[in-house]
Short mmCIF file of C-alpha atoms in Angstrom, two decimals:
data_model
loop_
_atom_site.label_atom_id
_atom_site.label_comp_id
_atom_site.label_asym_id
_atom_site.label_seq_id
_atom_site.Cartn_x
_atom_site.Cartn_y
_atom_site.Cartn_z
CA UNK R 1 179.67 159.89 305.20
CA UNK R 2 178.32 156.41 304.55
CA UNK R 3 176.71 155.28 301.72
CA UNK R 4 174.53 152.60 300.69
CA UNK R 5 176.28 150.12 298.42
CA UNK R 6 175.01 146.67 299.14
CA UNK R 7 171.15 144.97 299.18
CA UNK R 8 170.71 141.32 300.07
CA UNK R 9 167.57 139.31 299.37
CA UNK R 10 166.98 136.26 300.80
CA UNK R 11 164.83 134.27 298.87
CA UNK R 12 164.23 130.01 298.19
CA UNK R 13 165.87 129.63 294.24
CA UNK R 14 168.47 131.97 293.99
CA UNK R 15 169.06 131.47 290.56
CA UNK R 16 165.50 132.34 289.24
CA UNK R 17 165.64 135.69 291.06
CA UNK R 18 168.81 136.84 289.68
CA UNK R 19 167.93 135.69 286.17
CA UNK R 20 164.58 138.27 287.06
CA UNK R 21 166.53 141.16 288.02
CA UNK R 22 169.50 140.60 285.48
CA UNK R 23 166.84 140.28 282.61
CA UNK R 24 164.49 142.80 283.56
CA UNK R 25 167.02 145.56 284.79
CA UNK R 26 170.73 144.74 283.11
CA UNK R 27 172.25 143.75 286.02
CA UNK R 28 175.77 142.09 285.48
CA UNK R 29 176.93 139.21 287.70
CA UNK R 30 180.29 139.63 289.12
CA UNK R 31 180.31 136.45 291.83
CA UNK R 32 178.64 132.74 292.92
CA UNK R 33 179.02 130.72 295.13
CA UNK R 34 176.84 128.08 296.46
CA UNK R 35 175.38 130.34 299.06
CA UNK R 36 175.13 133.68 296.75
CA UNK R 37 175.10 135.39 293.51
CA UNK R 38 176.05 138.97 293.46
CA UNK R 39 174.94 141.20 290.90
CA UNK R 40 175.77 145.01 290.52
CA UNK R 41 174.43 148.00 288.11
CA UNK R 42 177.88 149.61 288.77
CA UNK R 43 177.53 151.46 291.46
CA UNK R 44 175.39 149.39 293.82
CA UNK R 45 175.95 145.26 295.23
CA UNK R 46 172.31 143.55 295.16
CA UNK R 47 172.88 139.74 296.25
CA UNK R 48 170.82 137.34 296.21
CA UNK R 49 170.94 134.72 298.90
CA UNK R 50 169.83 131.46 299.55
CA UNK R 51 167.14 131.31 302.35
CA UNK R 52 168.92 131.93 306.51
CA UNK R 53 168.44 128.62 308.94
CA UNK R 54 167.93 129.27 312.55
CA UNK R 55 171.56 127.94 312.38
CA UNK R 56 173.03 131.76 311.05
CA UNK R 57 174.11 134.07 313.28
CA UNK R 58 172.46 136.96 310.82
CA UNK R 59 169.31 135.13 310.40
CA UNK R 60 167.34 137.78 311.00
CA UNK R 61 164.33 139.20 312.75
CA UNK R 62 161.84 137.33 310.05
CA UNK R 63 163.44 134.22 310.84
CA UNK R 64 164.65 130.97 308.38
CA UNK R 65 163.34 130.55 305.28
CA UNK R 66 162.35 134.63 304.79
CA UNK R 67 162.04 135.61 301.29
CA UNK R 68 162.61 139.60 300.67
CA UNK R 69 165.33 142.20 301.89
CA UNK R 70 167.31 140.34 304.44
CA UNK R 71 169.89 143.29 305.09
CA UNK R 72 171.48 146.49 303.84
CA UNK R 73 175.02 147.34 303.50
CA UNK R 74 177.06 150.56 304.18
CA UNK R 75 180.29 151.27 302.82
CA UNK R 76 182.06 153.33 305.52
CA UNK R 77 185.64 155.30 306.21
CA UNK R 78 186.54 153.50 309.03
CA UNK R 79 185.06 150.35 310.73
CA UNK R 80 185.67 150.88 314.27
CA UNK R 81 184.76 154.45 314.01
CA UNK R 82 181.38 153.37 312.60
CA UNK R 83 181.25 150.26 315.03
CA UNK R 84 181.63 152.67 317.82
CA UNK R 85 179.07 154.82 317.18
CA UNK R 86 176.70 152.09 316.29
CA UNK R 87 177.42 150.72 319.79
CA UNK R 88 176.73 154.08 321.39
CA UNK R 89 173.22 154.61 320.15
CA UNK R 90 172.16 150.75 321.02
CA UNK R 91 173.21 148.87 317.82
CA UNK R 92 174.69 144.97 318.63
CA UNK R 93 177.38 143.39 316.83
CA UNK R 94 176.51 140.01 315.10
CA UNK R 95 179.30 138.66 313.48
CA UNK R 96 182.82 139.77 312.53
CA UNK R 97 183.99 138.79 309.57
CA UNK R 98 188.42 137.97 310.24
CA UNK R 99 189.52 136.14 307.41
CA UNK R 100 188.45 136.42 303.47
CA UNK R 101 186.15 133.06 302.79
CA UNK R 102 187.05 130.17 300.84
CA UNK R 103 187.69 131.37 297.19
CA UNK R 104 187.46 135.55 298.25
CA UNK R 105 189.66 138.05 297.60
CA UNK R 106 187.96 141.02 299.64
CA UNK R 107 190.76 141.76 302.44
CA UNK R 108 190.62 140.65 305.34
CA UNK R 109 187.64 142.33 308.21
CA UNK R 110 185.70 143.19 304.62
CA UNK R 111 182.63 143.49 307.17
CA UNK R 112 180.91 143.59 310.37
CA UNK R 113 177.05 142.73 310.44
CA UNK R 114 175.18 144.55 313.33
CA UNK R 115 171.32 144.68 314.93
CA UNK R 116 169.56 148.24 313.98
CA UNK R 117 166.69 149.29 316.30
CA UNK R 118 164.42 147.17 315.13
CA UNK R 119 166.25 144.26 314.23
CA UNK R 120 166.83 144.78 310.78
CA UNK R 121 170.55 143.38 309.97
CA UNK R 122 172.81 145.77 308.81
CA UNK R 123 176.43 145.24 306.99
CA UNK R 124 179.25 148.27 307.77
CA UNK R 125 182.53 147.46 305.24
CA UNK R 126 185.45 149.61 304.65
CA UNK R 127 186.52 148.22 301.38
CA UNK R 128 182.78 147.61 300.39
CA UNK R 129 181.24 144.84 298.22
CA UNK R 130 181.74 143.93 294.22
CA UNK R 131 179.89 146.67 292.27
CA UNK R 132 182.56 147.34 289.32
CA UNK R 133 180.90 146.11 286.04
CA UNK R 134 183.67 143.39 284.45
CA UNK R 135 186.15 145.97 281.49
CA UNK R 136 185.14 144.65 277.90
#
């Protein structure tokens, strides 16, 4: 079964946003970068992006410069199997992800972003996203 481990908002000062929810619901951060800053309670990835350009392939169906949930990620057994079956019942593949980004770790094919119904971008990932809070 899938579950829901990863929220992305897109939004025009990162930084202010995650100070909001870090301060106002103990989020931890666990990753930057200039494009993102990934904050967990745990169990769940929220991470809060810098505004999409026309120039993304997962821009979206609100378009550049959107501020609010830009996409929602499920952690899955198997990424073709879930692929597959998105592709059966009309979902379309956006981008791949091949190769761990500059600076990652994640292993490599971490996730595939995909078109729901309605256009709403959706993230499927085998290994999932960073949601373990740092060991004191």
């Amino acid at each position: 079964m899938a579950k829901i481990k990863h929220i992305a908002i897109t939004c025009e000062h990162p930084d202010d946003v995650a100070k909001f929810y870090r301060e106002g619901f103990d989020l931890v951060e666990v990753a930057r970068n200039d494009r993102q800053i990934q904050l967990t309670d745990g169990d769940i990835n929220l991470t809060i992006l810098r505004w999409k350009t026309n120039a993304d392939a997962d821009v979206g169906p609100n378009g550049e410069n959107f501020s609010g949930i830009h996409h929602i990620g499920f952690q899955v057994d198997s990424l073709q199997e879930a692929g597959s079956r998105l592709q059966q019942i009309g979902g379309d593949e956006i981008v791949r992800r091949d190769v761990a980004g500059p600076g990652e770790t994640r292993p490599p094919r971490a996730e595939e972003k995909w078109s729901g119904p309605n256009g709403q971008v959706l993230d499927i990932s085998e290994p999932g996203w960073l949601h373990k809070l740092p060991l004191d």
